[in-house]
mmCIF file of C-alpha atoms in Angstrom:
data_model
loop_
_atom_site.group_PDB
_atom_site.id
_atom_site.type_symbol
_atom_site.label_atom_id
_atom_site.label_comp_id
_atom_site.label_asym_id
_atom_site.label_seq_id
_atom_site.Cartn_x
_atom_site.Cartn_y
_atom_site.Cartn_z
ATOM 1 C CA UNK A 53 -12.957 21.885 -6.668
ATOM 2 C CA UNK A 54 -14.881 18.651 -6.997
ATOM 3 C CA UNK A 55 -14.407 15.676 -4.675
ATOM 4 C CA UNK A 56 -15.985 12.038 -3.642
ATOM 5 C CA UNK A 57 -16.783 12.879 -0.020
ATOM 6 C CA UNK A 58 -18.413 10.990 2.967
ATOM 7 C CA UNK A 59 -20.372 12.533 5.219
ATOM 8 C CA UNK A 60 -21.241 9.454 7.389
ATOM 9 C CA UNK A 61 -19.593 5.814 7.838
ATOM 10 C CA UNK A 62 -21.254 2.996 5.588
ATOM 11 C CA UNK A 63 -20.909 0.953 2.133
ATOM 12 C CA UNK A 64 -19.784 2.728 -1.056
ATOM 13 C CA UNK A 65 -22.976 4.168 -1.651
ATOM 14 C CA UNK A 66 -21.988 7.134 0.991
ATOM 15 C CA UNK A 67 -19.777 8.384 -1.704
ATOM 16 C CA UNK A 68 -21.150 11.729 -2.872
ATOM 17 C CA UNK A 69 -19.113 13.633 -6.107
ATOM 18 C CA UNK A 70 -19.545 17.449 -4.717
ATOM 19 C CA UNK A 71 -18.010 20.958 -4.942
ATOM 20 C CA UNK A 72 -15.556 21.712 -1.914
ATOM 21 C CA UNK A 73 -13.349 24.479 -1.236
ATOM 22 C CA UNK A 74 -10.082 24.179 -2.900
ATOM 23 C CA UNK A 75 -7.162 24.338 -0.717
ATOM 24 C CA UNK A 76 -4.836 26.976 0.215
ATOM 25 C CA UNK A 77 -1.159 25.958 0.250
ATOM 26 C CA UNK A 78 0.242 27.329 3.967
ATOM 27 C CA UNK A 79 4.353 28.028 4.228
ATOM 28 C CA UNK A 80 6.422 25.356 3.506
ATOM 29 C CA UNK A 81 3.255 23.869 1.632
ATOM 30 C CA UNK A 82 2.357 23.217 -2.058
ATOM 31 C CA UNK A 83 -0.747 22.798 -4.004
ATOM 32 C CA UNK A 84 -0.889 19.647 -6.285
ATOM 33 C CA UNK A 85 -3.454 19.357 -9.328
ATOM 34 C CA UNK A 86 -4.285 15.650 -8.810
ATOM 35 C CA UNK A 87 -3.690 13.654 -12.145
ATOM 36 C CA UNK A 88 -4.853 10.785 -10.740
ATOM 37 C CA UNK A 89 -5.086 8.578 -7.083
ATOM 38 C CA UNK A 90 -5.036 4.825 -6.079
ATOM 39 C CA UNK A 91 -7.116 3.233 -3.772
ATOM 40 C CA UNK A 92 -6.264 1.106 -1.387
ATOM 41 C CA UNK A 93 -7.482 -1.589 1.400
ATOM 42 C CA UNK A 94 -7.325 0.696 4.245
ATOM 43 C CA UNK A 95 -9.894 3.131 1.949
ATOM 44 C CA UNK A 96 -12.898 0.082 2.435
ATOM 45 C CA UNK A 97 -12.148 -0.061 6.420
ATOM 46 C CA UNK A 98 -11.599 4.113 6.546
ATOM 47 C CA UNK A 99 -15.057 3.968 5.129
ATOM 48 C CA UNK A 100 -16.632 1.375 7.471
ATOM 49 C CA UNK A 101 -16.183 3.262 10.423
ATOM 50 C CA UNK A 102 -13.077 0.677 11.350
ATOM 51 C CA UNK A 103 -9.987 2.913 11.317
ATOM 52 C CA UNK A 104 -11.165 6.091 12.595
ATOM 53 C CA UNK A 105 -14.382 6.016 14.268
ATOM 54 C CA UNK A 106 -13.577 9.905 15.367
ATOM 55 C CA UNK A 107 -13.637 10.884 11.648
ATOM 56 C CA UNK A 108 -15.045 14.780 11.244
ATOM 57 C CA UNK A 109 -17.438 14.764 8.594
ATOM 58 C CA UNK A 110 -17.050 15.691 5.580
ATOM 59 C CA UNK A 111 -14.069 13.844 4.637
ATOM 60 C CA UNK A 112 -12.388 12.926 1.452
ATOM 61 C CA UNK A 113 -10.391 9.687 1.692
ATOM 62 C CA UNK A 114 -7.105 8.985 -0.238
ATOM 63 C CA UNK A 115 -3.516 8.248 0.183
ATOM 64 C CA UNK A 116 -2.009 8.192 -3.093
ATOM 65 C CA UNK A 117 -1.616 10.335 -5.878
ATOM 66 C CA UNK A 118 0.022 11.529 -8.896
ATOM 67 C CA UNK A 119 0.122 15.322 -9.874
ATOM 68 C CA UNK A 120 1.755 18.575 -10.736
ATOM 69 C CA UNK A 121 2.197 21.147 -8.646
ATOM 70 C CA UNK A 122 -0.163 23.862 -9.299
ATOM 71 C CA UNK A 123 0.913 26.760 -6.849
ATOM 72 C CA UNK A 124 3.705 27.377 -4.156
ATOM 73 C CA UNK A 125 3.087 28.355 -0.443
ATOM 74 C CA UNK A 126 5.522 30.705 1.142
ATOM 75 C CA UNK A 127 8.754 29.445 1.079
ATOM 76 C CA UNK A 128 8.142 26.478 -1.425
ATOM 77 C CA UNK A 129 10.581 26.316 -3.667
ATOM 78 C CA UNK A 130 12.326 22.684 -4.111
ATOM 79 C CA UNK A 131 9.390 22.228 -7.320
ATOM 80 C CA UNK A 132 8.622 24.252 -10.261
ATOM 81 C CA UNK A 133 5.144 25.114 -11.109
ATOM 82 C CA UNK A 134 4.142 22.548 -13.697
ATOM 83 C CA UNK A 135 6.414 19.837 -12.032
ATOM 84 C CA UNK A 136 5.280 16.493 -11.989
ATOM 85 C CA UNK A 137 5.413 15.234 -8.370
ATOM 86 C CA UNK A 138 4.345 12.240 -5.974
ATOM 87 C CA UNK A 139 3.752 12.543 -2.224
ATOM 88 C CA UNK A 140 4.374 10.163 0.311
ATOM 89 C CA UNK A 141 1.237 8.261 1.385
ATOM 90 C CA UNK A 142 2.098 9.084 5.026
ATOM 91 C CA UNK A 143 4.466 11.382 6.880
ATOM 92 C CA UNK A 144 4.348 13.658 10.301
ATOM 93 C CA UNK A 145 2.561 15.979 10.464
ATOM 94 C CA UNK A 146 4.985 17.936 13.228
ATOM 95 C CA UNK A 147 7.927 19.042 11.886
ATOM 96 C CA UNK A 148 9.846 17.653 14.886
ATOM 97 C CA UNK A 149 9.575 14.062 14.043
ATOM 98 C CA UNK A 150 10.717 15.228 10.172
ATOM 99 C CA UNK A 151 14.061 12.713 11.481
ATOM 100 C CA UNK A 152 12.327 9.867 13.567
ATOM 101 C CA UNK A 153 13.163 6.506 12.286
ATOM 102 C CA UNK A 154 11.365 5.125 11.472
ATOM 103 C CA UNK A 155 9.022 7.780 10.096
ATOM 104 C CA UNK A 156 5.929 5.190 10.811
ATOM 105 C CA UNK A 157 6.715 5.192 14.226
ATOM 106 C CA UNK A 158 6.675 8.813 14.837
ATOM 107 C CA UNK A 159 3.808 10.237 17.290
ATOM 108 C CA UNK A 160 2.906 12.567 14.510
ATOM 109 C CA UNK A 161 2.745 9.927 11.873
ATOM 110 C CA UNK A 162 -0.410 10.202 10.216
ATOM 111 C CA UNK A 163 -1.190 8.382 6.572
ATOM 112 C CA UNK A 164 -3.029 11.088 3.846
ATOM 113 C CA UNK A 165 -6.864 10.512 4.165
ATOM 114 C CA UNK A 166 -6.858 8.813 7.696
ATOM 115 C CA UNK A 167 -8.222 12.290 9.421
ATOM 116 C CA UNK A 168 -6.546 14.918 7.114
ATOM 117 C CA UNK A 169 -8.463 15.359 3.814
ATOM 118 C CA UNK A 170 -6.919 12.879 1.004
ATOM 119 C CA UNK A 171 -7.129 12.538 -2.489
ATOM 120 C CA UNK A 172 -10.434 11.716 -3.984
ATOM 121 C CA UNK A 173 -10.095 15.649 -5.359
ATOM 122 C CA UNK A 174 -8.846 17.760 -8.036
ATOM 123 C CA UNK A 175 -6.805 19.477 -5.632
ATOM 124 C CA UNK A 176 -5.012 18.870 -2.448
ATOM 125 C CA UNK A 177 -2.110 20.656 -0.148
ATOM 126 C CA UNK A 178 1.114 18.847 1.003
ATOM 127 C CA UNK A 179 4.602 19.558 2.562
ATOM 128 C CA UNK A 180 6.732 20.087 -0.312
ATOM 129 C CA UNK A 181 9.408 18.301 1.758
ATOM 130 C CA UNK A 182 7.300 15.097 1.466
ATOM 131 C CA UNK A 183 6.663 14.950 -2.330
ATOM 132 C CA UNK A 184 8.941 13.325 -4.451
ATOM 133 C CA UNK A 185 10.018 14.098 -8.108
ATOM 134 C CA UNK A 186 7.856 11.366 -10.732
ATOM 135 C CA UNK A 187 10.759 10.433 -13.270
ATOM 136 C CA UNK A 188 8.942 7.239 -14.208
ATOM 137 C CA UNK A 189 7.944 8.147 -17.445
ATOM 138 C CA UNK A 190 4.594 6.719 -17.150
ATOM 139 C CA UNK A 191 1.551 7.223 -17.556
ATOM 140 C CA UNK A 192 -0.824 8.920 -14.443
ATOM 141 C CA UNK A 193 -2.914 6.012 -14.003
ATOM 142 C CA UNK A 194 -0.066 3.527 -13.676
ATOM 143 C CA UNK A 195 2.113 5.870 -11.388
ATOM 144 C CA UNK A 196 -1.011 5.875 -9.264
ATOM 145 C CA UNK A 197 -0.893 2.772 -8.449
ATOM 146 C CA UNK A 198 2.369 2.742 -7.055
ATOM 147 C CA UNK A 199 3.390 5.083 -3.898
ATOM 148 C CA UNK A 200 1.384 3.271 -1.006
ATOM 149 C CA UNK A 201 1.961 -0.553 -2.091
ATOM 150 C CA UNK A 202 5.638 0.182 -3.034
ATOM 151 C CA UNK A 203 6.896 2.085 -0.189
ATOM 152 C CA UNK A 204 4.831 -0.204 2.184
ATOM 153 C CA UNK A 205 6.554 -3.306 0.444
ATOM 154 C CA UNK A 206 9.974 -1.918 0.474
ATOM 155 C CA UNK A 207 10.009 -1.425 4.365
ATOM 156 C CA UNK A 208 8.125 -4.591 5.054
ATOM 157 C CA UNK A 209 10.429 -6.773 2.302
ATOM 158 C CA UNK A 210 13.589 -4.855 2.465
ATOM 159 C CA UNK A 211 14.176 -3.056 5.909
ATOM 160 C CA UNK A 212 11.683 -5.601 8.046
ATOM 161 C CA UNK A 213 12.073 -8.764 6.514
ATOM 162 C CA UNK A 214 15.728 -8.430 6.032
ATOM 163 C CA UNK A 215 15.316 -10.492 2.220
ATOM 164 C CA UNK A 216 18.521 -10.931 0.098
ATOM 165 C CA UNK A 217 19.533 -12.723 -2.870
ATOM 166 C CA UNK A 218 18.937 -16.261 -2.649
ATOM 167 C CA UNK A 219 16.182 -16.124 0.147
ATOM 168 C CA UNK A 220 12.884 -17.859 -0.207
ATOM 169 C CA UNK A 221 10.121 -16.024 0.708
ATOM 170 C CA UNK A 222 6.486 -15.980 0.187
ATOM 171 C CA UNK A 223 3.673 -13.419 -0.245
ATOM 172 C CA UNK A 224 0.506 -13.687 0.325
ATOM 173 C CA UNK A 225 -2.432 -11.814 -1.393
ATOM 174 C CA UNK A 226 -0.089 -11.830 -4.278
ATOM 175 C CA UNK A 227 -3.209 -10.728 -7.141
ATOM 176 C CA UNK A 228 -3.926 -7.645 -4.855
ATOM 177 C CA UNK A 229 -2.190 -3.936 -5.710
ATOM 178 C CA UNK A 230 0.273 -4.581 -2.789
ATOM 179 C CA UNK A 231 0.669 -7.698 -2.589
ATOM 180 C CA UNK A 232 1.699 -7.677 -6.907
ATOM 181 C CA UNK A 233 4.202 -5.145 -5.812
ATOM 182 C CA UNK A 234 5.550 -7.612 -2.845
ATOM 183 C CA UNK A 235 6.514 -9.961 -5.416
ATOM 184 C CA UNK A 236 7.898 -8.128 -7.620
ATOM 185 C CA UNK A 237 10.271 -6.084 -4.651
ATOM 186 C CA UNK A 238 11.320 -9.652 -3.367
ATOM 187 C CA UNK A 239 12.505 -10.815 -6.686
ATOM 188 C CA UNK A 240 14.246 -7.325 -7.419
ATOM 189 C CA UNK A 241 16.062 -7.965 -4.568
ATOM 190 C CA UNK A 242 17.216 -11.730 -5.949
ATOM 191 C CA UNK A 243 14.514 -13.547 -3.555
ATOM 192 C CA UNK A 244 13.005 -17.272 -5.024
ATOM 193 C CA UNK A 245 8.984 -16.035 -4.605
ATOM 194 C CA UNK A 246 6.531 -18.166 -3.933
ATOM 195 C CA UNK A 247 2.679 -16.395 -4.375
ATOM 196 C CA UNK A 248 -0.574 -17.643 -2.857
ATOM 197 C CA UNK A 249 -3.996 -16.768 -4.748
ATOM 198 C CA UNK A 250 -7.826 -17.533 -3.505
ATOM 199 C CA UNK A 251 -8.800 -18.820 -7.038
ATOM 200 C CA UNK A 252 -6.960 -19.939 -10.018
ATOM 201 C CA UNK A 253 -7.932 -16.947 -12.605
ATOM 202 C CA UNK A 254 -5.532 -14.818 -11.358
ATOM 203 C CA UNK A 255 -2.636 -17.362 -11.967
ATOM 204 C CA UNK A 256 -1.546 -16.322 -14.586
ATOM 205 C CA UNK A 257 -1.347 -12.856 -13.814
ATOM 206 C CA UNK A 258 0.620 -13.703 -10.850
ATOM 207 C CA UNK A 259 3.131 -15.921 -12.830
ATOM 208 C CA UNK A 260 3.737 -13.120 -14.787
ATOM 209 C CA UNK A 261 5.065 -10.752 -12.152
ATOM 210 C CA UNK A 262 7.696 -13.727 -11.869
ATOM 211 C CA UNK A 263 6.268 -15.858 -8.906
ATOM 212 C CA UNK A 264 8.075 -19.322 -9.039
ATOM 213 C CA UNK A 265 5.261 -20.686 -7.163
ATOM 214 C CA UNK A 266 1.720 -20.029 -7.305
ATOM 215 C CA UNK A 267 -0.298 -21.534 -4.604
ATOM 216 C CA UNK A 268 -4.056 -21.719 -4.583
ATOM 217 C CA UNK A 269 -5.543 -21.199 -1.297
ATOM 218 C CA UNK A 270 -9.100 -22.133 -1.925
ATOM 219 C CA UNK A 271 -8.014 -25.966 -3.294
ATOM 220 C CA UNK A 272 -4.813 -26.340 -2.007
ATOM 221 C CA UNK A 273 -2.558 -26.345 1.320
ATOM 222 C CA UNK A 274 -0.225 -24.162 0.964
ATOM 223 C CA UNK A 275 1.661 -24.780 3.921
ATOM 224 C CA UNK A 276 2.509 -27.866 2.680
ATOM 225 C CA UNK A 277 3.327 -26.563 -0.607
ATOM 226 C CA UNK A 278 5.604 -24.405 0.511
ATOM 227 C CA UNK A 279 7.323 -26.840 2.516
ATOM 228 C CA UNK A 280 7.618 -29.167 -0.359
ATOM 229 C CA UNK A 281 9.334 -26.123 -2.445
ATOM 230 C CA UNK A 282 11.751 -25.845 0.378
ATOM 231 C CA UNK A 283 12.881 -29.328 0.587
ATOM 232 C CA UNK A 284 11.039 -29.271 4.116
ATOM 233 C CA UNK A 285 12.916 -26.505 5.648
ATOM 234 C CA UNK A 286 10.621 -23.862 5.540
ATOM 235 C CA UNK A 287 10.438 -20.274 4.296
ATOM 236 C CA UNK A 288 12.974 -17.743 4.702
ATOM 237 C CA UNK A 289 10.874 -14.464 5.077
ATOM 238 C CA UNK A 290 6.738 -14.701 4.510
ATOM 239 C CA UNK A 291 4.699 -11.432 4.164
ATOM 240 C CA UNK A 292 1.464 -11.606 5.363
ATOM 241 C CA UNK A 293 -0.898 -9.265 4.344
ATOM 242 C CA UNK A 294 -3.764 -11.012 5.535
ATOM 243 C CA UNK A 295 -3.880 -12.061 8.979
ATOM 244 C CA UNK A 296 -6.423 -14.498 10.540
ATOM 245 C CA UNK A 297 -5.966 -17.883 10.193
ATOM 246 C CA UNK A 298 -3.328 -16.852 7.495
ATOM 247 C CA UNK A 299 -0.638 -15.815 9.965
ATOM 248 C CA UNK A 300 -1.025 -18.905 12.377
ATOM 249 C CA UNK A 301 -0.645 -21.348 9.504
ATOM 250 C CA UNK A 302 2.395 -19.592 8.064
ATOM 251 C CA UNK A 303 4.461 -19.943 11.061
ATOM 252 C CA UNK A 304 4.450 -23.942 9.938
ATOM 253 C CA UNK A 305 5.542 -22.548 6.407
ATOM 254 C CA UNK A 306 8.613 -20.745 8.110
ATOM 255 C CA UNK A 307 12.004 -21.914 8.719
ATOM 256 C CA UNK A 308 13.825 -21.609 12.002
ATOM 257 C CA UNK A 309 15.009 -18.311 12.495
ATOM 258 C CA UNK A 310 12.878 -17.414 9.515
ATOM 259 C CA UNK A 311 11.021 -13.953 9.886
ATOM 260 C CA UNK A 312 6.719 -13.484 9.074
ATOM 261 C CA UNK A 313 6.317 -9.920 8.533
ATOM 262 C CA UNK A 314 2.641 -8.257 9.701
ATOM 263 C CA UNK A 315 0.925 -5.857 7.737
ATOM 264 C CA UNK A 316 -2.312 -6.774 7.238
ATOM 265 C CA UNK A 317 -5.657 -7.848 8.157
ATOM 266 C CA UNK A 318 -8.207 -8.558 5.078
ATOM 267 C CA UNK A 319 -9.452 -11.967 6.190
ATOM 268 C CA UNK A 320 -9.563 -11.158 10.140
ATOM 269 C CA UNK A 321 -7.907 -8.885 13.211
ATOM 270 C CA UNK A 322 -7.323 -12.251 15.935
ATOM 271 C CA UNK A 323 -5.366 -15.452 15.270
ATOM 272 C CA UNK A 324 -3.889 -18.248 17.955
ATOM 273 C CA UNK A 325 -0.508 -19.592 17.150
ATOM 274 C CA UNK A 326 0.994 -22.777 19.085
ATOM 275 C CA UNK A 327 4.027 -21.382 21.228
ATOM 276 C CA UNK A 328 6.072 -23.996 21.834
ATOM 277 C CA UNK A 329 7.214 -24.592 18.231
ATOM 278 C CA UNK A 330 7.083 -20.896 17.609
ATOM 279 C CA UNK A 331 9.693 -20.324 20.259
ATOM 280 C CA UNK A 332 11.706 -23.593 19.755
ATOM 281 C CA UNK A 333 12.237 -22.359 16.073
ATOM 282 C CA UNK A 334 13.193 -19.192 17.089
ATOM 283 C CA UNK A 335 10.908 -17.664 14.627
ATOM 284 C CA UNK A 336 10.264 -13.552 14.558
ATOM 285 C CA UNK A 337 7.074 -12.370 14.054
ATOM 286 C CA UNK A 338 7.361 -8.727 13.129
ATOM 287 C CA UNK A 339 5.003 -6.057 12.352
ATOM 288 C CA UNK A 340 5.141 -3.700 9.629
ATOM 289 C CA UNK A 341 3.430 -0.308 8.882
ATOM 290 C CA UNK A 342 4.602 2.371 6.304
ATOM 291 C CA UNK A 343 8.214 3.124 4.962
ATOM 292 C CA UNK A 344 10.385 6.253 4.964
ATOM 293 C CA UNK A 345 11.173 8.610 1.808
ATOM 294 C CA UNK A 346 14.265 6.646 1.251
ATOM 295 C CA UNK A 347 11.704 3.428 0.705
ATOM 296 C CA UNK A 348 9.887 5.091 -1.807
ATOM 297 C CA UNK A 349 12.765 6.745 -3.460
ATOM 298 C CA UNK A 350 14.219 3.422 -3.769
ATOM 299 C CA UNK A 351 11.412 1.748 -5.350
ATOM 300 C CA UNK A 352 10.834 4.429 -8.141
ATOM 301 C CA UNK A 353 14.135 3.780 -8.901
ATOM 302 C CA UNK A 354 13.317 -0.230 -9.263
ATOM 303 C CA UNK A 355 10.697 0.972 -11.344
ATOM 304 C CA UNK A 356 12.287 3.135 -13.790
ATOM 305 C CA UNK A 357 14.797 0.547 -14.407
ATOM 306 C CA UNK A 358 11.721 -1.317 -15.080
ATOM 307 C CA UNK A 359 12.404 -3.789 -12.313
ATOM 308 C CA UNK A 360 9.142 -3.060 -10.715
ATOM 309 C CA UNK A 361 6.025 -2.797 -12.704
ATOM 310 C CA UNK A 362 2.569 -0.975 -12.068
ATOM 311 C CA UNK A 363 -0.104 -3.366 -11.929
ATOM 312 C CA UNK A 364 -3.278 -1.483 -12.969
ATOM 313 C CA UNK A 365 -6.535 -2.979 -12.475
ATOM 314 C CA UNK A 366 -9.235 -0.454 -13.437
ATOM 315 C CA UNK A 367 -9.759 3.284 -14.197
ATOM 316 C CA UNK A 368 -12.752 4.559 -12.938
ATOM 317 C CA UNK A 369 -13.461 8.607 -13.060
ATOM 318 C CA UNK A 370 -13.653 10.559 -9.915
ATOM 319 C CA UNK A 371 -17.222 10.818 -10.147
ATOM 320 C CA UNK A 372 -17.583 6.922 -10.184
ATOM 321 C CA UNK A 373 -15.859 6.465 -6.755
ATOM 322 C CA UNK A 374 -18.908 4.367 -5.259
ATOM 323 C CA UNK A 375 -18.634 1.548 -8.452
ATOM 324 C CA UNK A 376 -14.832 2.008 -7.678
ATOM 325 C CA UNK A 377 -15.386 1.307 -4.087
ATOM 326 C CA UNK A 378 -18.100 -1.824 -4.646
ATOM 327 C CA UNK A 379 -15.337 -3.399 -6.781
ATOM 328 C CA UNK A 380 -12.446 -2.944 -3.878
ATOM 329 C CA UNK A 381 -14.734 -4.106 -0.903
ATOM 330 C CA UNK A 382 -15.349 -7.135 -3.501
ATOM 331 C CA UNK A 383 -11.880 -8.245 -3.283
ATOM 332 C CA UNK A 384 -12.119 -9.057 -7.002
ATOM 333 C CA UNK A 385 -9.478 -6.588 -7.954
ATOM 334 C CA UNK A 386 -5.951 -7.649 -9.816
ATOM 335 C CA UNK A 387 -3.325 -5.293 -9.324
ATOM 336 C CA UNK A 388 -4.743 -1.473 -7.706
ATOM 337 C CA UNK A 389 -7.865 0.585 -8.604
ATOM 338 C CA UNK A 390 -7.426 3.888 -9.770
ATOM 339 C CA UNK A 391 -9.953 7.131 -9.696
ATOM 340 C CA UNK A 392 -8.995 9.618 -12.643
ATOM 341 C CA UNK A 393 -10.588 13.625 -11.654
#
């Protein structure tokens, strides 16, 4: 089968569009004919060495896919050949944590392309257990850009951050593939949204995903924007998907009691918050990694009801992943990249 593999850490110009063996489906396993796969952030830092610096070489990185399933190990039989199927981005990979809750937390955890071969291929082998029926309707390249950014935003916006109807929250990195989803999760669940953006061209895109509030971060505070849209009390629930500086300053866009949920780290890994008014607030700073089946089950469903949109950036074919990967290490991207085999 073809496949955009690495064999060595560096920029996207380690990409290399080769032949590979095709992959066997084991028992309990099934072979997927990728239709197409997202990319996503933790792709660029997989690639820079920043993730896994153990990585065995080659590798083919990738979490998320849409496909059909193209052959059935021994014992497979939930799927019919033909069936149109999405896996989870993540899961254990030892069948005794198949009930740990969450699944994130499991020792066995592992997300698709991390050290197990991923999805930059025509081909790849997962538990059938972990793949989920597609009943979107939609088309490959927009279901691609769906499994890791939804289920990640469910569990962070639902499960972590608690949000109900009524609840103001904010998300950060609201142009990028998860952070688009974020909003759109919040206001499914009957959350007022307010969305912060580096520059002002991807307004409008934003305020079409139904942000209330877009803030600019490059011209304007948004701390103090967002405690003007609260009447001074602060935030209910703020994803932050950026870290840095980002998730100091939003603890003085949070109300007391209110909740900042972790999971992410595109503008830096350290940050120094004040403590005294963190603690006298009684604010919760909680972190945030991957959700279960349930999260991603849940979201499709938003989706087909057409609460939830894909937001599609670019198409780029399989053998194009090093333009594909220059564009996400640009941080230009609005919505989620997508590589087509």
């Amino acid at each position: 089968m073809k496949a955009a593999v690495i064999r060595k850490f560096g920029e996207p110009d380690v990409f290399d569009y080769v032949d590979v063996d095709t992959p066997e489906p084991k028992v309990g396993e099934v072979r997927i004919k990728i239709l197409a796969t997202g990319l996503n952030r933790i792709d660029h830092y997989l690639r820079l060495g920043g993730v896994n610096p153990n990585m065995s070489f080659p590798h083919i990185l990738g979490s998320d896919a849409v496909g059909v399933i193209e052959a059935n190990g021994l014992g497979s039989s939930r799927f019919q050949i033909g069936e149109r199927v999405i896996p989870m981005p993540g899961y254990p990979l030892d069948s005794k944590d198949d009930d740990f809750k969450p699944m994130s937390a499991a020792p066995s955890y592992l997300i698709r392309g991390v050290a197990e071969w991923g999805t930059y291929a025509e081909y790849m082998v997962v538990p059938e257990k972990w793949l989920v029926k597609d009943e979107t309707g939609l088309a490959d390249e927009l279901v691609a850009t769906l499994p890791m950014p939804l289920v990640t935003c469910v569990k962070a916006i639902k499960v972590v951050g608690e949000v109900k109807k009524g609840d103001t929250v904010v998300i950060h990195g609201a142009a990028s593939g998860t952070g688009s989803i974020g909003v759109q999760i919040a206001k499914a669940l009957g959350a007022k949204v307010a969305a912060t953006i580096r520059t002002p061209e991807k307004e409008a895109f934003v305020k079409s995903l139904g942000a209330d509030l877009v803030i600019k971060t490059e011209s304007e505070n948004f701390v103090e924007r967002v405690n003007a849209w609260t009447e001074g009390q602060g935030a209910d629930m703020i994803l932050d998907n950026l870290g840095g500086r980002f998730l100091s300053d939003s603890l003085k866009a949070l109300r007391p009691l209110g909740v900042l949920v972790s999971m992410g780290m595109v503008t830096g890994m350290e940050t120094t918050i004040e403590i005294f008014p963190f603690f006298f607030a009684q604010q919760q700073i909680r972190g945030s990694l991957m959700g279960d089946i349930d999260d991603l089950r849940w979201g499709l469903e938003q989706v087909k009801a057409g609460k939830i949109k894909p937001t599609l950036d670019r198409v780029y074919e399989l053998y194009e992943t090093r333009d594909a990967h220059a564009r996400l290490a640009a941080g230009v991207a609005v919505g989620t990249i997508v590589l087509k085999p």
